[in-house]
PDB file of C-alpha atoms in Angstrom:
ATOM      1  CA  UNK A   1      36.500-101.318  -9.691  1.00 66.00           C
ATOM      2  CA  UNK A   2      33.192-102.154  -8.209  1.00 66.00           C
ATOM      3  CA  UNK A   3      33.754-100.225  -4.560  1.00 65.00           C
ATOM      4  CA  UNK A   4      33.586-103.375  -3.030  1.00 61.00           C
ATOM      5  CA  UNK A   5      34.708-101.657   0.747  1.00 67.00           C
ATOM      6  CA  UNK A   6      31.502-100.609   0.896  1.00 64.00           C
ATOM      7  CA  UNK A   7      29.412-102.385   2.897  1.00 65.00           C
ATOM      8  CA  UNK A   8      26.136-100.361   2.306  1.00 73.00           C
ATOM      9  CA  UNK A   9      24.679-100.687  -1.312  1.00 77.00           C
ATOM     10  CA  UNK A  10      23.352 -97.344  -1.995  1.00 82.00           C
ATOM     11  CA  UNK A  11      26.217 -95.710  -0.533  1.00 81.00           C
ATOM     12  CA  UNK A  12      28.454 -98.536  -3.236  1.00 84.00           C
ATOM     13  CA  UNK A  13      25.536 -97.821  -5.646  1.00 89.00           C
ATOM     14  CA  UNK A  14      25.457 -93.912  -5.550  1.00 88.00           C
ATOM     15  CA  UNK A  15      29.602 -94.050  -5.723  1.00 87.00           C
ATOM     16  CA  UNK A  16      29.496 -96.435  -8.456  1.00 89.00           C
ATOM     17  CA  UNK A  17      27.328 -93.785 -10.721  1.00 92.00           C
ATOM     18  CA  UNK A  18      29.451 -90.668  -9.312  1.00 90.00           C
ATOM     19  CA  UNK A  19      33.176 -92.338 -10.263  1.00 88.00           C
ATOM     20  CA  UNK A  20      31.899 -94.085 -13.423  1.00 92.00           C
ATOM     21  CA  UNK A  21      29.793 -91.379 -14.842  1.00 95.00           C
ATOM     22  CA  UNK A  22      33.097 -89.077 -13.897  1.00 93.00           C
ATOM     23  CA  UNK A  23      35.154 -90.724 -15.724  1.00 93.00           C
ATOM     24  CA  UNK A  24      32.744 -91.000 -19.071  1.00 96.00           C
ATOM     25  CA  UNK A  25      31.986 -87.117 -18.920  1.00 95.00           C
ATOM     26  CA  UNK A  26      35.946 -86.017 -18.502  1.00 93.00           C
ATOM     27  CA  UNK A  27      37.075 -88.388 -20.884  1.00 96.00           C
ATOM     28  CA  UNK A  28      34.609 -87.342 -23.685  1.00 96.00           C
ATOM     29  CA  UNK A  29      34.642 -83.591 -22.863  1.00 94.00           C
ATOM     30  CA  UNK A  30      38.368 -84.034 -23.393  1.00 94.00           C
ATOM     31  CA  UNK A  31      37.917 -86.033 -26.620  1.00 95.00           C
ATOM     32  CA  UNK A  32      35.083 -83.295 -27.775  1.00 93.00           C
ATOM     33  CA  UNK A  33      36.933 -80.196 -27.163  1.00 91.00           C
ATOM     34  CA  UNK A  34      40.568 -81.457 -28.191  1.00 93.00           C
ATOM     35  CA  UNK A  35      39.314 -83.217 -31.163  1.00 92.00           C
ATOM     36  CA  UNK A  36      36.070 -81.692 -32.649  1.00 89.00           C
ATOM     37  CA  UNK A  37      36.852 -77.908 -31.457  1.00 83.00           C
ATOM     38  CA  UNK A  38      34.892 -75.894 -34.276  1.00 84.00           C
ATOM     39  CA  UNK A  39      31.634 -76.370 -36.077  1.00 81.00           C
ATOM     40  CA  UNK A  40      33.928 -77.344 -39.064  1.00 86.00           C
ATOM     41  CA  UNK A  41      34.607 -80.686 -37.312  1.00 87.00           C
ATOM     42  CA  UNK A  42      31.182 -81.504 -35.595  1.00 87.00           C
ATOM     43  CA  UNK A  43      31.148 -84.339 -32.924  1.00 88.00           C
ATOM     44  CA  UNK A  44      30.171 -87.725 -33.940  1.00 92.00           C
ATOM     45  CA  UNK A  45      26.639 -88.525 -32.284  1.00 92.00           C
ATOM     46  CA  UNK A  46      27.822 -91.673 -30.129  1.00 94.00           C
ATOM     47  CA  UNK A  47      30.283 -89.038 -28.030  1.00 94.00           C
ATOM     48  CA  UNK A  48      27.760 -86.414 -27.474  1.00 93.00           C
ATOM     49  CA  UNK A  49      25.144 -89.541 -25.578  1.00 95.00           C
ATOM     50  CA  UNK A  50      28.034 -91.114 -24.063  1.00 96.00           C
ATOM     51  CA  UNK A  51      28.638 -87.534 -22.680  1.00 95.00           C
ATOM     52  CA  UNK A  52      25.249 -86.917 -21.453  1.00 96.00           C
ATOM     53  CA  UNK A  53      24.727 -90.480 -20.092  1.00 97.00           C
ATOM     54  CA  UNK A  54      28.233 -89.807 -18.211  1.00 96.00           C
ATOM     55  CA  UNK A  55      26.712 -86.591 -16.758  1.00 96.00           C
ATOM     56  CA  UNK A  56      23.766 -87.758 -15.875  1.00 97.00           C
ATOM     57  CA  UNK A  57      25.164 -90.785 -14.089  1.00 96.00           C
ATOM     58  CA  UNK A  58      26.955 -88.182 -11.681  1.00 96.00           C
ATOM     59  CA  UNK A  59      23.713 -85.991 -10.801  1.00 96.00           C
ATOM     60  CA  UNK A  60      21.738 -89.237 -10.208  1.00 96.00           C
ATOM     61  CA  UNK A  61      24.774 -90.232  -7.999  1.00 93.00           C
ATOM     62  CA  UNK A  62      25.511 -86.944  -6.694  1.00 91.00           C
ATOM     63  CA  UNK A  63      22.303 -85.182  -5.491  1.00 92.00           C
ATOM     64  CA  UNK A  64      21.125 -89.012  -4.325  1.00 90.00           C
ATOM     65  CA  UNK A  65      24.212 -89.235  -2.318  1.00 87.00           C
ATOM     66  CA  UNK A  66      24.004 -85.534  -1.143  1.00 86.00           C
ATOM     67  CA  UNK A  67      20.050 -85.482  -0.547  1.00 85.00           C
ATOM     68  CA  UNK A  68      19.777 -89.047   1.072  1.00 80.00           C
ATOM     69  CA  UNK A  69      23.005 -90.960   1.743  1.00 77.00           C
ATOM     70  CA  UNK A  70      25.007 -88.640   3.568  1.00 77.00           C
ATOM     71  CA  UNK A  71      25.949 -89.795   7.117  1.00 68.00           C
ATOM     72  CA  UNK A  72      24.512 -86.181   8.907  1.00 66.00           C
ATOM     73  CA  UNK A  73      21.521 -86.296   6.744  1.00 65.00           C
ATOM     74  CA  UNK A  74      20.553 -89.550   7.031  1.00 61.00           C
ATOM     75  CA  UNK A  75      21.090 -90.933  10.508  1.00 63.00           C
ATOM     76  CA  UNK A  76      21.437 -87.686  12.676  1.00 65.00           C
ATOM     77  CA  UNK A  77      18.955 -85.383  10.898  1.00 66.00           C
ATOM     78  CA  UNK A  78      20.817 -82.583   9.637  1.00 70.00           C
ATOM     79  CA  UNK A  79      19.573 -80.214   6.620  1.00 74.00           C
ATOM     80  CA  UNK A  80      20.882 -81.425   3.306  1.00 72.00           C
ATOM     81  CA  UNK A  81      21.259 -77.504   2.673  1.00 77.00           C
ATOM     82  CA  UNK A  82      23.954 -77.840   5.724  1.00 78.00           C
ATOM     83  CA  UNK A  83      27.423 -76.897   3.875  1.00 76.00           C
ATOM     84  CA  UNK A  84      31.136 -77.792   5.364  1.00 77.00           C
ATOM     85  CA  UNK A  85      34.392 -77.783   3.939  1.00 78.00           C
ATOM     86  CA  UNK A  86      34.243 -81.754   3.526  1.00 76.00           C
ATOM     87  CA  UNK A  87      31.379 -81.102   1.506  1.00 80.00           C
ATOM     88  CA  UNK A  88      33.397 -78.998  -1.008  1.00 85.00           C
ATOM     89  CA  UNK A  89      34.012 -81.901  -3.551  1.00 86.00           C
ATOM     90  CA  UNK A  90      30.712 -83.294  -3.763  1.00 87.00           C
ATOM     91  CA  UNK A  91      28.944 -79.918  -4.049  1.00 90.00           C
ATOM     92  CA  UNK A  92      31.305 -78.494  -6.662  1.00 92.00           C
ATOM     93  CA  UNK A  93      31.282 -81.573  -8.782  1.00 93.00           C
ATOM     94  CA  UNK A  94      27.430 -81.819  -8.736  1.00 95.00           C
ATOM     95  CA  UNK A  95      27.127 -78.171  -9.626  1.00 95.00           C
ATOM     96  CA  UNK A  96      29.730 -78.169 -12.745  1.00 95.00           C
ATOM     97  CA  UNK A  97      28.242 -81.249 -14.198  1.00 96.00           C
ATOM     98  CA  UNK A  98      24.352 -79.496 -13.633  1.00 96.00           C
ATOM     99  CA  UNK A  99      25.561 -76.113 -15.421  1.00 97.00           C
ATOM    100  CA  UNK A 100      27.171 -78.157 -17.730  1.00 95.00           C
ATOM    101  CA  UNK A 101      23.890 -80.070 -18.709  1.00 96.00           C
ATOM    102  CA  UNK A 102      21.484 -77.087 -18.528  1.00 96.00           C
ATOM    103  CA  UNK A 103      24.247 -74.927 -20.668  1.00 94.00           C
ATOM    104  CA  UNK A 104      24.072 -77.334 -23.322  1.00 92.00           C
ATOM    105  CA  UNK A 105      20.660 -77.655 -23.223  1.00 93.00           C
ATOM    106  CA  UNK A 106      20.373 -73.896 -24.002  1.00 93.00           C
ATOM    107  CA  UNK A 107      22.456 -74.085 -26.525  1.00 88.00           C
ATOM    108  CA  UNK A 108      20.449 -76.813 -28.456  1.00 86.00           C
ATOM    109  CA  UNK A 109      18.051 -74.496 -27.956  1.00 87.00           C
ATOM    110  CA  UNK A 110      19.118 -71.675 -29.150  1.00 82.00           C
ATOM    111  CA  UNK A 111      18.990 -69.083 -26.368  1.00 80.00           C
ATOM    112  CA  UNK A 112      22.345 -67.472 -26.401  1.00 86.00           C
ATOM    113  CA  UNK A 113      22.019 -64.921 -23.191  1.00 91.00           C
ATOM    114  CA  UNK A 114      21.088 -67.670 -21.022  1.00 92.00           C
ATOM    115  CA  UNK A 115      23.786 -70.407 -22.609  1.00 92.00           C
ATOM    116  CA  UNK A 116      26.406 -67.450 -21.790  1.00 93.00           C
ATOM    117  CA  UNK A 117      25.162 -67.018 -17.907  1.00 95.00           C
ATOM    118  CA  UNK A 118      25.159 -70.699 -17.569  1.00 95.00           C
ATOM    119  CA  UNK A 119      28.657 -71.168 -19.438  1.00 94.00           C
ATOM    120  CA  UNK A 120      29.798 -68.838 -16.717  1.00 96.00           C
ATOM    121  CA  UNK A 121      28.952 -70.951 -13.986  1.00 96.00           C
ATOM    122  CA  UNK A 122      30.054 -74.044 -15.475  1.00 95.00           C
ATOM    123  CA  UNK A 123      33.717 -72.697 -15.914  1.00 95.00           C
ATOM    124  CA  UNK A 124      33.421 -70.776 -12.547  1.00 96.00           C
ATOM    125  CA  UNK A 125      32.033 -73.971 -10.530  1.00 94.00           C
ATOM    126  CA  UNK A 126      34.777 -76.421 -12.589  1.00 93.00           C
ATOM    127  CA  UNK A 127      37.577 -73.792 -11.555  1.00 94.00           C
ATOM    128  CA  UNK A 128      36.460 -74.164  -8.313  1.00 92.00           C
ATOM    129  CA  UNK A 129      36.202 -77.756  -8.179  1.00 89.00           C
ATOM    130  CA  UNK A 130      40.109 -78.522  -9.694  1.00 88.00           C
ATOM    131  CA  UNK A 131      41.354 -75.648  -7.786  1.00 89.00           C
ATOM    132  CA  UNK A 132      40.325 -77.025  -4.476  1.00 85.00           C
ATOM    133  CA  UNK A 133      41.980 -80.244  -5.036  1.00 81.00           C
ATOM    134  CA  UNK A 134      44.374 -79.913  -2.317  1.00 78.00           C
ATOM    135  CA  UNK A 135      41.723 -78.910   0.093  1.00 78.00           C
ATOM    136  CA  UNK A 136      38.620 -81.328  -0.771  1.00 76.00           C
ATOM    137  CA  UNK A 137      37.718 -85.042  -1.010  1.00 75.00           C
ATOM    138  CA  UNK A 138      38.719 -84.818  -4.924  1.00 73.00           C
ATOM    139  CA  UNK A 139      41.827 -87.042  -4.194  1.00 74.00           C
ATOM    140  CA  UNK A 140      40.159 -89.658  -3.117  1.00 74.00           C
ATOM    141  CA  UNK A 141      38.927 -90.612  -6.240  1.00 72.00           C
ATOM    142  CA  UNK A 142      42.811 -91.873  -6.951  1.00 71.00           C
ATOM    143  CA  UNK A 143      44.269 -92.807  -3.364  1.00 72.00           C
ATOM    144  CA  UNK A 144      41.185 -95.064  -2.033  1.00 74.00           C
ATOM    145  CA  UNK A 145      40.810 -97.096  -4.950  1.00 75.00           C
ATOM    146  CA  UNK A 146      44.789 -97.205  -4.621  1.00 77.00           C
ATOM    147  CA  UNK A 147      44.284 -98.741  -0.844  1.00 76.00           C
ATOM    148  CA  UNK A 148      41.484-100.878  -1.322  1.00 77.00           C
ATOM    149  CA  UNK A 149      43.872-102.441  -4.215  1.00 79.00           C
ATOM    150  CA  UNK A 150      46.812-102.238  -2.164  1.00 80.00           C
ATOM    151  CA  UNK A 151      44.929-103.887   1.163  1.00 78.00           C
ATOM    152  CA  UNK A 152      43.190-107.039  -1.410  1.00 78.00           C
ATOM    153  CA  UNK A 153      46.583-107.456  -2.883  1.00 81.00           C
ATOM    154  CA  UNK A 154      48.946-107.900   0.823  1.00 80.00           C
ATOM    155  CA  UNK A 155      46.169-110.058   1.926  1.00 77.00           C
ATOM    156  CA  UNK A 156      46.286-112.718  -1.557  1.00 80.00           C
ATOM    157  CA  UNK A 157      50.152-112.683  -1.198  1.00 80.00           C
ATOM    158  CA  UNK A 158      50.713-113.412   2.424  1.00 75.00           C
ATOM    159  CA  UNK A 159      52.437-109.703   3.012  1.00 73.00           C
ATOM    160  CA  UNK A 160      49.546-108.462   5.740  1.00 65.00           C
ATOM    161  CA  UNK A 161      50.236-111.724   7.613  1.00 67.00           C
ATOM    162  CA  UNK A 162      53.068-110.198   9.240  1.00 66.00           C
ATOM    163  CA  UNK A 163      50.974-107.358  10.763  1.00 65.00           C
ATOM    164  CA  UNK A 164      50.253-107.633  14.524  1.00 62.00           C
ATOM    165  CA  UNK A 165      46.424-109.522  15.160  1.00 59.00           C
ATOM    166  CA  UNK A 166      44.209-107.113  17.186  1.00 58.00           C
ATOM    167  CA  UNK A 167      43.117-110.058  19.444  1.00 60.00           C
ATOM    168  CA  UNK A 168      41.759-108.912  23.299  1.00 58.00           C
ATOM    169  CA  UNK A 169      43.855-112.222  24.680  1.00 63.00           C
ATOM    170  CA  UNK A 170      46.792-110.794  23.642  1.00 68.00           C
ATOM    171  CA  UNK A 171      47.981-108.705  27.153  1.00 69.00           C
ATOM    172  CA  UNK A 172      49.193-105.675  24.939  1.00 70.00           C
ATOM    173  CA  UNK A 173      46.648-105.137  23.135  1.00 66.00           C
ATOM    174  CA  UNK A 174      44.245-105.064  26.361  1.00 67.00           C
ATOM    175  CA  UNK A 175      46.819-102.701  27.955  1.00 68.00           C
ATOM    176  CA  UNK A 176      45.345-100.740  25.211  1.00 67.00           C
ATOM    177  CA  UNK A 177      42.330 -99.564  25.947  1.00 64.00           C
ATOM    178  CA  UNK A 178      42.107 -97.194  28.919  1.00 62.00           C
ATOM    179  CA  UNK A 179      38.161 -98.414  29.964  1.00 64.00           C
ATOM    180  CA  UNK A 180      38.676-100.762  32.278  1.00 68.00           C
ATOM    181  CA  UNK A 181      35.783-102.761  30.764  1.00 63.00           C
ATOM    182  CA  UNK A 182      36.912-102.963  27.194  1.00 63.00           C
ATOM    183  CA  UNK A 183      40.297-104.740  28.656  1.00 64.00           C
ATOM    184  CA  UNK A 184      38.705-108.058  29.586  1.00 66.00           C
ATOM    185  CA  UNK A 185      36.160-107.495  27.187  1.00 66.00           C
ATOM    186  CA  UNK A 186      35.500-110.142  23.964  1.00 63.00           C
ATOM    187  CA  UNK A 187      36.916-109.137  20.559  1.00 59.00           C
ATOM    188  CA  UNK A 188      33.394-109.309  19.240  1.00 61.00           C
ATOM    189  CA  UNK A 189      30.831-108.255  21.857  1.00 61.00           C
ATOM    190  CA  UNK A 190      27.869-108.040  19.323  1.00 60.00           C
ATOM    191  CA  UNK A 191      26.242-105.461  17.078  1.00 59.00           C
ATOM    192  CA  UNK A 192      25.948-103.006  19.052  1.00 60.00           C
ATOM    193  CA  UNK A 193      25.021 -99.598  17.583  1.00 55.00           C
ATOM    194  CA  UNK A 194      25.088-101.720  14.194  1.00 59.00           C
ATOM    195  CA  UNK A 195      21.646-103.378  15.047  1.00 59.00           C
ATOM    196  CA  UNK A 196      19.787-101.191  13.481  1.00 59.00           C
ATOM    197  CA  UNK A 197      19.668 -98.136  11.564  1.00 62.00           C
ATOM    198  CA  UNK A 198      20.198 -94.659  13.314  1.00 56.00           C
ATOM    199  CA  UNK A 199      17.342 -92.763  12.363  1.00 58.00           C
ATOM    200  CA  UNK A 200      15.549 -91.773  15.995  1.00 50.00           C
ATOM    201  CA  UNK A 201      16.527 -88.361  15.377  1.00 46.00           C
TER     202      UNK A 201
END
């Protein structure tokens, strides 16, 4: 519930906004379109601002993530601009949640043409983004909180007890490890590259 794996706060911080304010903007776009879909039935005030604070939560968590967080950005210099496939998810869901905001803006105020253009791209960037489930870092939302649960749980009741200990004086697991150094080596031999931060690009 509180991405406690993570072991960097922004990353934890900038995840924490993303799933939360995820959760608050599906939710109450389900609620608003199911349940208030005409003008006849207009949406109670508290569910439109729970709606924009839920999208607004996931740009702020989003384009910080995407713009200063990211592993190839951040430590080995890459351009944000820099697209992959694993980037699918976090691109997709940034953009339908921005056309979302700026379509509603334009419909508050009143400029239909440009409400219709940016409708568009909402539904075309939200097909997009459940479409590509299969294919993009979407599922993680459900299988790593899943795990993390999972690994806290066998640990409290005794279950990952049973599981082999990754100890170096144990002869099998040196007959691991094919560097001849890293078989007499200590289990912990220091920081290492985790001294400091990698930013000598």
């Amino acid at each position: 519930m509180l991405s406690g794996e993570f072991c960097n706060a922004r990353r934890r911080i900038a995840h924490l906004l993303g799933m939360y304010g995820f959760v608050i903007y599906v939710v109450t776009t389900a609620i608003m379109v199911f349940a208030y879909p005409t003008p006849a039935t207009p949406t109670p005030p508290t569910l439109t601002i729970l709606w924009y604070i839920g999208a607004l939560m996931v740009c702020l968590g989003g384009y910080w993530f995407w713009f200063f967080i990211r592993v190839d950005v951040a430590a080995e210099g890459n351009s944000p601009f820099r697209f992959m496939r694993a980037d699918l998810f976090i691109v997709t869901l940034v953009l339908s949640v921005t056309f979302g905001l700026v379509w509603a803006w334009l419909q508050a105020a009143s400029s239909s043409v440009w409400a219709t253009v940016f409708l568009a791209l909402y539904l075309i960037a939200t097909t997009v983004l459940f479409a590509s489930i299969p294919r993009s870092k979407f599922s993680h939302m459900f299988f790593k909180p899943a795990a993390a649960l999972e690994k806290r749980l066998s640990k409290a009741n005794g279950t990952a007890q049973n599981l082999p200990t990754l100890t170096r004086d144990d002869p099998e697991q040196q007959k691991r490890h094919s560097m001849e150094l890293l078989q007499n080596a200590p289990m912990h031999m220091g920081l290492g590259i985790k001294r400091e931060a990698p930013r000598h690009y």
